[in-house]
CSV table of C-alpha atoms and ligand atoms in Angstrom, one decimal:
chain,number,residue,atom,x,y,z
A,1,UNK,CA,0.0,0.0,0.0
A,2,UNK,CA,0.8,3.4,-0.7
A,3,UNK,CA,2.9,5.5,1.7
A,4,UNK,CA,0.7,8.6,0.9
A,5,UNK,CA,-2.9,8.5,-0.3
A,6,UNK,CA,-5.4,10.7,-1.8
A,7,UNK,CA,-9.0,9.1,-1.7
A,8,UNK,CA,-11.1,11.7,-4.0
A,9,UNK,CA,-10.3,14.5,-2.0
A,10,UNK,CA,-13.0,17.6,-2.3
A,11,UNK,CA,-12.3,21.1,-0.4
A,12,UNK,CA,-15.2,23.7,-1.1
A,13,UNK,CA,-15.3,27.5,-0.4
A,14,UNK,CA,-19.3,28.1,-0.4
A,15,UNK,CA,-20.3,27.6,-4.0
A,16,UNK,CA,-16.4,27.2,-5.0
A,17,UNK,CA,-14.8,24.2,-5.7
A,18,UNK,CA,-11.2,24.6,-5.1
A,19,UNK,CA,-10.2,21.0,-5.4
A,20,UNK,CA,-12.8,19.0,-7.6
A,21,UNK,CA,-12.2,15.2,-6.4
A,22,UNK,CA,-8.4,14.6,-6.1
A,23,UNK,CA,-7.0,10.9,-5.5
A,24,UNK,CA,-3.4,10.2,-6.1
A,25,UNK,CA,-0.7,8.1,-4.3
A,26,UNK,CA,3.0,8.9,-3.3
A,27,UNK,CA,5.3,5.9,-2.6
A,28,UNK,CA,7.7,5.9,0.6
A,29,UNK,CA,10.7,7.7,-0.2
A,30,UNK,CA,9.1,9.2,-3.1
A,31,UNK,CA,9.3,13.1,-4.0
A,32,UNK,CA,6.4,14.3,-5.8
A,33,UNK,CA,5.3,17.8,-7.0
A,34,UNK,CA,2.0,19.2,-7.3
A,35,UNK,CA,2.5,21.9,-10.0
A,36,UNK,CA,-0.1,24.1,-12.0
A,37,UNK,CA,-1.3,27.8,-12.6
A,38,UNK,CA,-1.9,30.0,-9.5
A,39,UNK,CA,-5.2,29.4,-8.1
A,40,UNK,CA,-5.5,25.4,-9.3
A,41,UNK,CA,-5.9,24.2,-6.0
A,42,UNK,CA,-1.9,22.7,-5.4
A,43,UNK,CA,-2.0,24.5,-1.6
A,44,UNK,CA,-5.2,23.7,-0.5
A,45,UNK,CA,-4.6,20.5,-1.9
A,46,UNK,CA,-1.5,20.6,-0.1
A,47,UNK,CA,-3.2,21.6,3.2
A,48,UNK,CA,-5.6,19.3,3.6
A,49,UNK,CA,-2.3,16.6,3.5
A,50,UNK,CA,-1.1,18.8,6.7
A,51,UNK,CA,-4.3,18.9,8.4
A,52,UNK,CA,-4.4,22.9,7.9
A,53,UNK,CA,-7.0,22.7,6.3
A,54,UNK,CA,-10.5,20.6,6.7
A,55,UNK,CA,-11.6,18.4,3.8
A,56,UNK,CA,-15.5,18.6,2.3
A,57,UNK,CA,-15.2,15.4,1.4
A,58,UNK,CA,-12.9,12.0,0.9
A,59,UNK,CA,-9.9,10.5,2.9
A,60,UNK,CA,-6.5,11.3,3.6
A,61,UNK,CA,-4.3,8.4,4.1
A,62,UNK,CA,-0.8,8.7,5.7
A,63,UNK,CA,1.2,5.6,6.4
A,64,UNK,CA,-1.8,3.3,5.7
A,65,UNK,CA,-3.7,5.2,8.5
A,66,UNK,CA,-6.9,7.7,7.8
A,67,UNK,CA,-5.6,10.9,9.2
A,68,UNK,CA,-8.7,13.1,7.7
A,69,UNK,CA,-9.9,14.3,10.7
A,70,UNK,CA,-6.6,13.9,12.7
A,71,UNK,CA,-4.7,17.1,14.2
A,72,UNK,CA,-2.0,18.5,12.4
A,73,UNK,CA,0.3,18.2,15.0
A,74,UNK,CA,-0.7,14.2,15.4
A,75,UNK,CA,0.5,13.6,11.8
A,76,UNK,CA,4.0,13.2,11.7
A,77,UNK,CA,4.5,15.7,8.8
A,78,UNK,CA,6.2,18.7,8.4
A,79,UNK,CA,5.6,21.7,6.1
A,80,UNK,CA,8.0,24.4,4.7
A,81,UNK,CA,6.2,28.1,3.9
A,82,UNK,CA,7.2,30.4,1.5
A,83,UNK,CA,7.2,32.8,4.1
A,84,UNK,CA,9.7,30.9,6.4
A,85,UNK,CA,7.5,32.0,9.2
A,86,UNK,CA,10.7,32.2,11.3
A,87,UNK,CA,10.3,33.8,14.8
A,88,UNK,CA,12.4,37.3,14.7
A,89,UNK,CA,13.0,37.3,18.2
A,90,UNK,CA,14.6,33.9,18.6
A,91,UNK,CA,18.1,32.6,17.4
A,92,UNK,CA,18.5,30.4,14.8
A,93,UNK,CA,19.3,28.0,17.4
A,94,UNK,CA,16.1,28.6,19.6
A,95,UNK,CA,14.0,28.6,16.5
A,96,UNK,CA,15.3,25.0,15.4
A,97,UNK,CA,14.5,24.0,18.8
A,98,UNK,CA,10.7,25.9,19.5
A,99,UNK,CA,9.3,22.9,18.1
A,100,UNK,CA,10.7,19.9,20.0
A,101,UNK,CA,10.4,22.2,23.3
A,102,UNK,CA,6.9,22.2,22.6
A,103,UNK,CA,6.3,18.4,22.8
A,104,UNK,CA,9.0,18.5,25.5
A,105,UNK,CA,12.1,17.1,24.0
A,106,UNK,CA,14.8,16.8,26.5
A,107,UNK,CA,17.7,19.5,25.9
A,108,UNK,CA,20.3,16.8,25.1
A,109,UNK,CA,18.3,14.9,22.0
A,110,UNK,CA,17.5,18.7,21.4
A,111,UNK,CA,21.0,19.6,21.0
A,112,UNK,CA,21.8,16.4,19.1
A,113,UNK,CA,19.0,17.0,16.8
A,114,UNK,CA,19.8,20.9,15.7
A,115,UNK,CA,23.1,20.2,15.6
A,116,UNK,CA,22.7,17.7,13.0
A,117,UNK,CA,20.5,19.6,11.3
A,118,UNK,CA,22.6,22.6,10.9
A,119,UNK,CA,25.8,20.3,9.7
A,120,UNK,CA,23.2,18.9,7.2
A,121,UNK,CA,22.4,22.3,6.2
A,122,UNK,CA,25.5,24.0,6.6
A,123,UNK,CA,23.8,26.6,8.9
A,124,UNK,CA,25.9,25.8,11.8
A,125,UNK,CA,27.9,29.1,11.9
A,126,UNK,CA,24.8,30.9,12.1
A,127,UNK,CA,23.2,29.2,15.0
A,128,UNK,CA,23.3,32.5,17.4
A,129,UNK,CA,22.2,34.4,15.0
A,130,UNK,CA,18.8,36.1,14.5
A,131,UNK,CA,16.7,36.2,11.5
A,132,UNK,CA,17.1,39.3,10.2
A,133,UNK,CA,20.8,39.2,10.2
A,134,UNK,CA,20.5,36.1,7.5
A,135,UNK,CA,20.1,36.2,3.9
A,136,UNK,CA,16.4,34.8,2.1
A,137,UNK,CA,18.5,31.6,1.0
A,138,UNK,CA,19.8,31.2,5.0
A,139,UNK,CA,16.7,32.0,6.4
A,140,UNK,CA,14.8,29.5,3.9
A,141,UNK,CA,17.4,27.0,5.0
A,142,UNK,CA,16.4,27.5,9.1
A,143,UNK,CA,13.0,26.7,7.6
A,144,UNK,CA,13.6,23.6,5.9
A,145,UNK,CA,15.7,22.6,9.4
A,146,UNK,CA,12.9,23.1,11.6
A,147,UNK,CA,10.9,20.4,9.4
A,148,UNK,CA,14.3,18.1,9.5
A,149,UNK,CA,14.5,18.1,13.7
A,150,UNK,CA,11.3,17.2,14.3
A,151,UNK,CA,12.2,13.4,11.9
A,152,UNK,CA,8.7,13.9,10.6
A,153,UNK,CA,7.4,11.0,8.4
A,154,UNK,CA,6.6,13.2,5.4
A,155,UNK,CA,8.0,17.2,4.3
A,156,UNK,CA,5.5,19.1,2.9
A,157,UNK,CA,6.7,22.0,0.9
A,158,UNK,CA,4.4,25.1,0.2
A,159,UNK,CA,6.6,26.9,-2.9
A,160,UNK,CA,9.6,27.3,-0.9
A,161,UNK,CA,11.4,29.1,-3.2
A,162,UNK,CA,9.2,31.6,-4.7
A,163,UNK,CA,11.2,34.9,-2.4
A,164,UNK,CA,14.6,33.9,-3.5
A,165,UNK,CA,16.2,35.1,-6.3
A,166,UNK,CA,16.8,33.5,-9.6
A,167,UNK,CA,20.5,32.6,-9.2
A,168,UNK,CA,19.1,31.2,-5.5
A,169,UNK,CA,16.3,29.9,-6.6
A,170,UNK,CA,18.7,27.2,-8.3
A,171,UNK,CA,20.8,26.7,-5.5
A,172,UNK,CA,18.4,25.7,-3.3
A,173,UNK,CA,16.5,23.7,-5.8
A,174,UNK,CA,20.2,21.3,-6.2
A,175,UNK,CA,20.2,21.6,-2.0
A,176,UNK,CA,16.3,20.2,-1.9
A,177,UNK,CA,17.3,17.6,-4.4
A,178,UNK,CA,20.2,16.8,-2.3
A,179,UNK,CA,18.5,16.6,1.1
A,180,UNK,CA,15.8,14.5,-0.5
A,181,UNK,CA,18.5,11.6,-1.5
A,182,UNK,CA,20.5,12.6,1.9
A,183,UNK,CA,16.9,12.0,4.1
A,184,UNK,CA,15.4,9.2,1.4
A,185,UNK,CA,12.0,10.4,3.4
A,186,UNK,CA,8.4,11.3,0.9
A,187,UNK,CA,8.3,14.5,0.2
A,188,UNK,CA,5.6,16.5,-1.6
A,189,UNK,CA,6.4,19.9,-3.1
A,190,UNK,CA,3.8,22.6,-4.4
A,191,UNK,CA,4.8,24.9,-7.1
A,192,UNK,CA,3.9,26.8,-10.3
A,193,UNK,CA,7.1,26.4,-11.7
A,194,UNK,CA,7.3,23.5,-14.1
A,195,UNK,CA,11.4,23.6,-14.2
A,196,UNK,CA,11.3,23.3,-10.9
A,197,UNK,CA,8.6,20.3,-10.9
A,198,UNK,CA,10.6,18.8,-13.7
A,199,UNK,CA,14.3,18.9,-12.0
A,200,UNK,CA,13.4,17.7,-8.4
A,201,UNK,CA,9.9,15.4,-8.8
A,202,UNK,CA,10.1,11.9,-9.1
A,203,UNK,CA,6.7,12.4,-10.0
A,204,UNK,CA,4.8,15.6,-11.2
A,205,UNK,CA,1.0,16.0,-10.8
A,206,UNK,CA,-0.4,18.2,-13.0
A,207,UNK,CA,-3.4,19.8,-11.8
A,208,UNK,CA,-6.0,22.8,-13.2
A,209,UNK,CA,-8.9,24.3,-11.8
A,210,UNK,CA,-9.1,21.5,-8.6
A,211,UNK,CA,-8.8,18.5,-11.1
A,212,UNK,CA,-5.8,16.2,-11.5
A,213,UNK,CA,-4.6,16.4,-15.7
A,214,UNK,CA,-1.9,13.7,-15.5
A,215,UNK,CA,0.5,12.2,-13.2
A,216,UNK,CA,3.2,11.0,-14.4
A,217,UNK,CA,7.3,10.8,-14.1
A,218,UNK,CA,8.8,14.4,-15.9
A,219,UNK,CA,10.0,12.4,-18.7
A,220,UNK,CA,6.7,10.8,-19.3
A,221,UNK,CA,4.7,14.6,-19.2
A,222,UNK,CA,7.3,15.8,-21.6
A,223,UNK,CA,7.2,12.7,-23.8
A,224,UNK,CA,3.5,11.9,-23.9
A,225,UNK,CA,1.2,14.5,-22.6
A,226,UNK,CA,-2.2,13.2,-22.1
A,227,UNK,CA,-3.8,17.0,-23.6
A,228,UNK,CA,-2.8,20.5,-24.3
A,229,UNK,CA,-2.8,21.6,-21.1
A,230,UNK,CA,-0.3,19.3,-20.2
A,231,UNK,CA,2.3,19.8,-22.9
A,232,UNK,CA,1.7,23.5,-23.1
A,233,UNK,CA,2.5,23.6,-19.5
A,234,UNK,CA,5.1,20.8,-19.4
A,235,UNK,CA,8.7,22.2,-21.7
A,236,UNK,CA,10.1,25.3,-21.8
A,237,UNK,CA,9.7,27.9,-24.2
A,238,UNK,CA,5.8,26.3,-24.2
A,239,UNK,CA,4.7,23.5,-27.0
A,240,UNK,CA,3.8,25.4,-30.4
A,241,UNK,CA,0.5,24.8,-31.3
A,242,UNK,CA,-0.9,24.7,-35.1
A,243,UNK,CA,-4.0,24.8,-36.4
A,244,UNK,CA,-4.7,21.8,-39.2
A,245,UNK,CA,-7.5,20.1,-41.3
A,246,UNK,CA,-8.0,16.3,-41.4
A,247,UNK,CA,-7.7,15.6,-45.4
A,248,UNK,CA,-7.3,11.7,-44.9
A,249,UNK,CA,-7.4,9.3,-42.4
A,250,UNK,CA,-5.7,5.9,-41.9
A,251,UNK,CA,-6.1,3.3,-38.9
A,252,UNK,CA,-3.2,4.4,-37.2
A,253,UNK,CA,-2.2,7.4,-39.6
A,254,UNK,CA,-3.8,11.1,-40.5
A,255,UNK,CA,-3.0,13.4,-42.9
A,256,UNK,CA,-3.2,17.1,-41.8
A,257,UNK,CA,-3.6,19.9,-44.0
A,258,UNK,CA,-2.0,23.6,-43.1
A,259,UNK,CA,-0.8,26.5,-45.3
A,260,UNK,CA,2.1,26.3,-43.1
A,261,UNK,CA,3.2,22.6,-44.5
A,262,UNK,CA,5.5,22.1,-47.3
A,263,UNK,CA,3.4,20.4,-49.9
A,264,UNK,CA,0.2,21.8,-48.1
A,265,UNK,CA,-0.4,18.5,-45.5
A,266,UNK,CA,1.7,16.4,-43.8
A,267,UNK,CA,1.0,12.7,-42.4
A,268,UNK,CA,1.6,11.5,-38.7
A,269,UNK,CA,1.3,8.6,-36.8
A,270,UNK,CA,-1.5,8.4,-34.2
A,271,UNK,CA,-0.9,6.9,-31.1
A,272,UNK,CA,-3.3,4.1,-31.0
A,273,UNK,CA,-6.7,3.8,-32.7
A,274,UNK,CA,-9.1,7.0,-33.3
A,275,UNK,CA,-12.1,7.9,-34.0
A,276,UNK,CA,-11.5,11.1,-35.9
A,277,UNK,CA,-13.0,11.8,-39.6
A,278,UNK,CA,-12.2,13.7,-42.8
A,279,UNK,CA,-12.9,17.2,-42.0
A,280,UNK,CA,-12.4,17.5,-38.4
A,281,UNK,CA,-9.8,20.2,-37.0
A,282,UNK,CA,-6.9,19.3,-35.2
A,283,UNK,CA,-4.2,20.9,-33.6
A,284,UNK,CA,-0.5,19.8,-34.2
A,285,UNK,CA,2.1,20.3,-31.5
A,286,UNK,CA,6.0,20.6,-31.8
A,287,UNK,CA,8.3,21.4,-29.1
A,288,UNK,CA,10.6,25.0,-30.1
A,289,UNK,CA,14.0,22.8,-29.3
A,290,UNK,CA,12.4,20.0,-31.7
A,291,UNK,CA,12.6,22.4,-34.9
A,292,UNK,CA,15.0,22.4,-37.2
A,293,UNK,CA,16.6,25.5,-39.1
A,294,UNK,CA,17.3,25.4,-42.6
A,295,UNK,CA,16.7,21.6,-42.6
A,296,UNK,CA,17.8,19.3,-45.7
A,297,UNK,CA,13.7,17.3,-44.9
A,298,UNK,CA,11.9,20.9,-44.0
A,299,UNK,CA,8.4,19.9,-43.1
A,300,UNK,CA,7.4,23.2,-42.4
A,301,UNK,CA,7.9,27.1,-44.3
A,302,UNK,CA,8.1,29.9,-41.7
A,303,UNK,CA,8.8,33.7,-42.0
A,304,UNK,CA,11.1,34.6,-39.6
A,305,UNK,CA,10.5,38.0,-37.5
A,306,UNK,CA,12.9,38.0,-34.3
A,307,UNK,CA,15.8,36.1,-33.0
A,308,UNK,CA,16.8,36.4,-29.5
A,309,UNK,CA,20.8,35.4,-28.9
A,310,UNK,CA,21.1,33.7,-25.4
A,311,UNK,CA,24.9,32.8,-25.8
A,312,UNK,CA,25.1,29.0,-26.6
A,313,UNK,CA,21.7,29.0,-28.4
A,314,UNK,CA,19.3,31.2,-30.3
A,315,UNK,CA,15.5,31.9,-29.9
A,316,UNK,CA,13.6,32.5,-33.0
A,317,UNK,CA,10.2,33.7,-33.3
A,318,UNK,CA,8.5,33.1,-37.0
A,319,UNK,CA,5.6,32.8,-38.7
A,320,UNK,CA,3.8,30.5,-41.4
A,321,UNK,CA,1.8,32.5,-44.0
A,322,UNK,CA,-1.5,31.7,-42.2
A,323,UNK,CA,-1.1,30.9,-38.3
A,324,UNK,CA,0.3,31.8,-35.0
A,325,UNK,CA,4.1,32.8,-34.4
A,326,UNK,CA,6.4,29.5,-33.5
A,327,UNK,CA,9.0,29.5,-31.2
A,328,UNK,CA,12.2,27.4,-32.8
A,329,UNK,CA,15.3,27.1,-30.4
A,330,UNK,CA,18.5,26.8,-32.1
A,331,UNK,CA,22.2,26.0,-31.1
A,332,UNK,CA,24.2,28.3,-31.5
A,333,UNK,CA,24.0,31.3,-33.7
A,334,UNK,CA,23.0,31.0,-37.4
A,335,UNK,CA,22.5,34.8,-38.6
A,336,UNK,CA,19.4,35.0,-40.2
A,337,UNK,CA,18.0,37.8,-40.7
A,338,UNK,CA,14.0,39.4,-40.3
A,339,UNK,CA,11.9,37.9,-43.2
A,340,UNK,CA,14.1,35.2,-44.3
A,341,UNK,CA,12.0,32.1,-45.4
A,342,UNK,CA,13.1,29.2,-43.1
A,343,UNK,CA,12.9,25.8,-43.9
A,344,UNK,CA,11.9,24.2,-40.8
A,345,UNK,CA,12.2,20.3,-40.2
A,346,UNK,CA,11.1,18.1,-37.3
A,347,UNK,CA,11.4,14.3,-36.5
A,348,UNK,CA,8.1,12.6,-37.4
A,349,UNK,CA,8.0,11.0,-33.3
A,350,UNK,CA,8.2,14.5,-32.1
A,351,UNK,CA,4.6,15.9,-33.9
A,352,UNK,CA,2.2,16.0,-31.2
A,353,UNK,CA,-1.8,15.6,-32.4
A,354,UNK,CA,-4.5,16.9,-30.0
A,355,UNK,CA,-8.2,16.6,-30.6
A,356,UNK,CA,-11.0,19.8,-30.5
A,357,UNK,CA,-11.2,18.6,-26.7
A,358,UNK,CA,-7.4,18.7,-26.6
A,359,UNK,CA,-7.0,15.5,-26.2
A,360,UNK,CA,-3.8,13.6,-27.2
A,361,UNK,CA,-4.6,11.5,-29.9
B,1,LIG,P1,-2.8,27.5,-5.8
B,1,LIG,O1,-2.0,27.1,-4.6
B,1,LIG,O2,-2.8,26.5,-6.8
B,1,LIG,O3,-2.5,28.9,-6.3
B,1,LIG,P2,-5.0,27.6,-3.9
B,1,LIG,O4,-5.0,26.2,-3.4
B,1,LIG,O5,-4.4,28.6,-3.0
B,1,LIG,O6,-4.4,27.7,-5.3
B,1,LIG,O7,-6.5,28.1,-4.2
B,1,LIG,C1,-7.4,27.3,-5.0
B,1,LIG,C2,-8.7,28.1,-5.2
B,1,LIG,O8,-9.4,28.2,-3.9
B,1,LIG,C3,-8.5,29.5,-5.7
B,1,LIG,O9,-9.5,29.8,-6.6
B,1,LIG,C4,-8.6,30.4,-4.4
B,1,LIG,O10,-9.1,31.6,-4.7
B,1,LIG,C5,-9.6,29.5,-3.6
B,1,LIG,N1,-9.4,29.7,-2.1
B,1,LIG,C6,-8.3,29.4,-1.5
B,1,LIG,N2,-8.4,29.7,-0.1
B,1,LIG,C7,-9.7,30.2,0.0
B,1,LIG,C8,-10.5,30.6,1.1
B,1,LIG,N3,-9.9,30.6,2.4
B,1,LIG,N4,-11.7,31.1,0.9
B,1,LIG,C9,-12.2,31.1,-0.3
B,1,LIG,N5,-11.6,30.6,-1.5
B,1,LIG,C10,-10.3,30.2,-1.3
């Protein structure tokens, strides 16, 4: 059985569902990330796991025990803000320790407890220090030790690093990682950032508007997205998206018609059997980093308008004569200029298909 269970979990606001009937499972050990737009329902979600928040409806399972209606502090979990919530007045030291003097820890396991935390950490020179004389990244880091002393059976992180600064926001992402492999404990991690959900989750949950879109490993969301929502969210610059006509269909094979193909239509493979007819609209996905400038096969003509330079690989925003602007990323830099016609090429395994429900097909 599952180390961490969902059991169609419902939280309602009045007439507002903010989480529409949730069930998912973590196993021990496991690090999973609930990511999505602000306002999906991840920290509620999130929460309810903690006990901060009361379910309308289904279970919460923690360690094979139903924990719905159990206290927070009777859970054994521990949750990281984004806040920090850090008492001012207290050291660094007496702030590690508020929590295990509150269930009345004896001084010595106390001691033995912060002290390992802060080596884990590399916090220990700052022990006697106070909170304001730290840094966000050290004072995020007093956070994360106050869930470590009190050995809690799962971490719960509520977008920890959403105050730190980009180049910090890194570094602590590689320290998370870290302390996850150090710890080996289940950890489940709430944020809108999908690089972030893609470099530290074993698993991602995708969610929008209180509903679960698809759980799966990172490689599996960026390989085979079950919809649009998922593999426009999922990859970075986003999925291009391309209007097209059915103009043949095959068992396991349609032909798509755009103005943007070469030739007018191209064929692709469908994932498994369809239902879809002659006529219908589709809309074809390809990932910028999967295009190909000036390709000897160009599958694609596209106008180009802008090219951004990022160092070790270009950006490069253009435009087939009828349809929206695609995003192509580029090693390195290959000078072309506005309004040159680009002949674009892409490996037939990376064209995406999505239905009129957006639906992977
Ligand atoms: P996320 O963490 O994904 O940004 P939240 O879980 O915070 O989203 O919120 C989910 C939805 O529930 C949002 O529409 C939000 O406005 C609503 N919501 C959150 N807390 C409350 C509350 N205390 N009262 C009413 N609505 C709330």
């Amino acid at each position: 059985m599952s180390f961490l269970r969902l059991d169609n979990v419902v939280k309602r606001y009045g007439e507002h569902f903010a989480v529409q009937g949730v069930s998912l499972s973590a196993e021990k050990g496991e690090f999973v990330v609930f990511v999505g737009p602000s306002g999906c329902g991840k920290s509620t979600l999130l929460r309810m796991i903690a006990g901060l928040e009361e379910t309308s409806g289904g279970d919460v399972l923690i360690d094979e025990k139903i924990v719905t209606h159990v206290e927070p502090a009777r859970r054994e979990v521990a949750m990281v803000f984004q806040s920090y919530a850090l008492y001012p007045h207290m050291s660094v030291f007496d702030n590690l320790a508020f929590g295990l003097r509150m269930v009345k820890t004896s001084e010595d396991e106390i001691k033995k407890r912060v002290t390992e935390a802060a080596r884990i950490l590399q916090i220990e020179p700052l022990l006697q220090r106070k909170p304001r004389q730290l840094s966000g990244g050290q004072r995020q880091r007093v956070a994360i030790g106050r869930a470590i002393v009190r050995n809690p059976k799962l971490f719960l992180f509520d977008e920890p690093l959403s105050n730190l600064d980009a180049e910090l926001r890194t570094q602590m992402r590689v320290e998370i990682a870290k302390l996850h492999r150090a710890l080996g404990v289940t950890m489940v991690y709430v944020t809108h950032d999908q690089i972030e959900a893609m470099t530290l989750a074993d698993r991602i949950v995708v969610l929008r508007a209180g509903r679960v879109e698809q759980i799966g490993t990172p490689t599996e969301l960026y390989d085979n997205p079950a919809n649009m929502f998922v593999a426009g969210f999922i990859g970075s610059p986003k999925m291009n998206f391309l209007p097209t006509r059915v103009t043949a269909v095959a068992e396991r094979q349609l032909t798509v018609s755009s103005p943007a193909f070469v030739g007018g239509a191209i064929a692709i493979a469908t994932k498994g059997p369809h239902q879809t007819k002659i006529g219908d609209d589709l809309t074809v996905g390809m990932r910028p980093e999967h295009l190909e400038v000036r390709s000897a096969n160009p599958v694609l003509t596209l106008k180009a308008d802008f090219t951004e330079y990022l160092g070790g690989a270009s950006q490069i925003y253009a435009q087939p004569a009828d349809g929206p602007v695609m995003t192509i990323v580029s090693p390195g830099r290959l000078g072309i200029t506005r309004n040159e016609d680009l002949a674009v090429g892409i490996a037939p395994d990376h064209v995406y298909l999505f239905d009129q429900q957006g639906l992977a097909i």
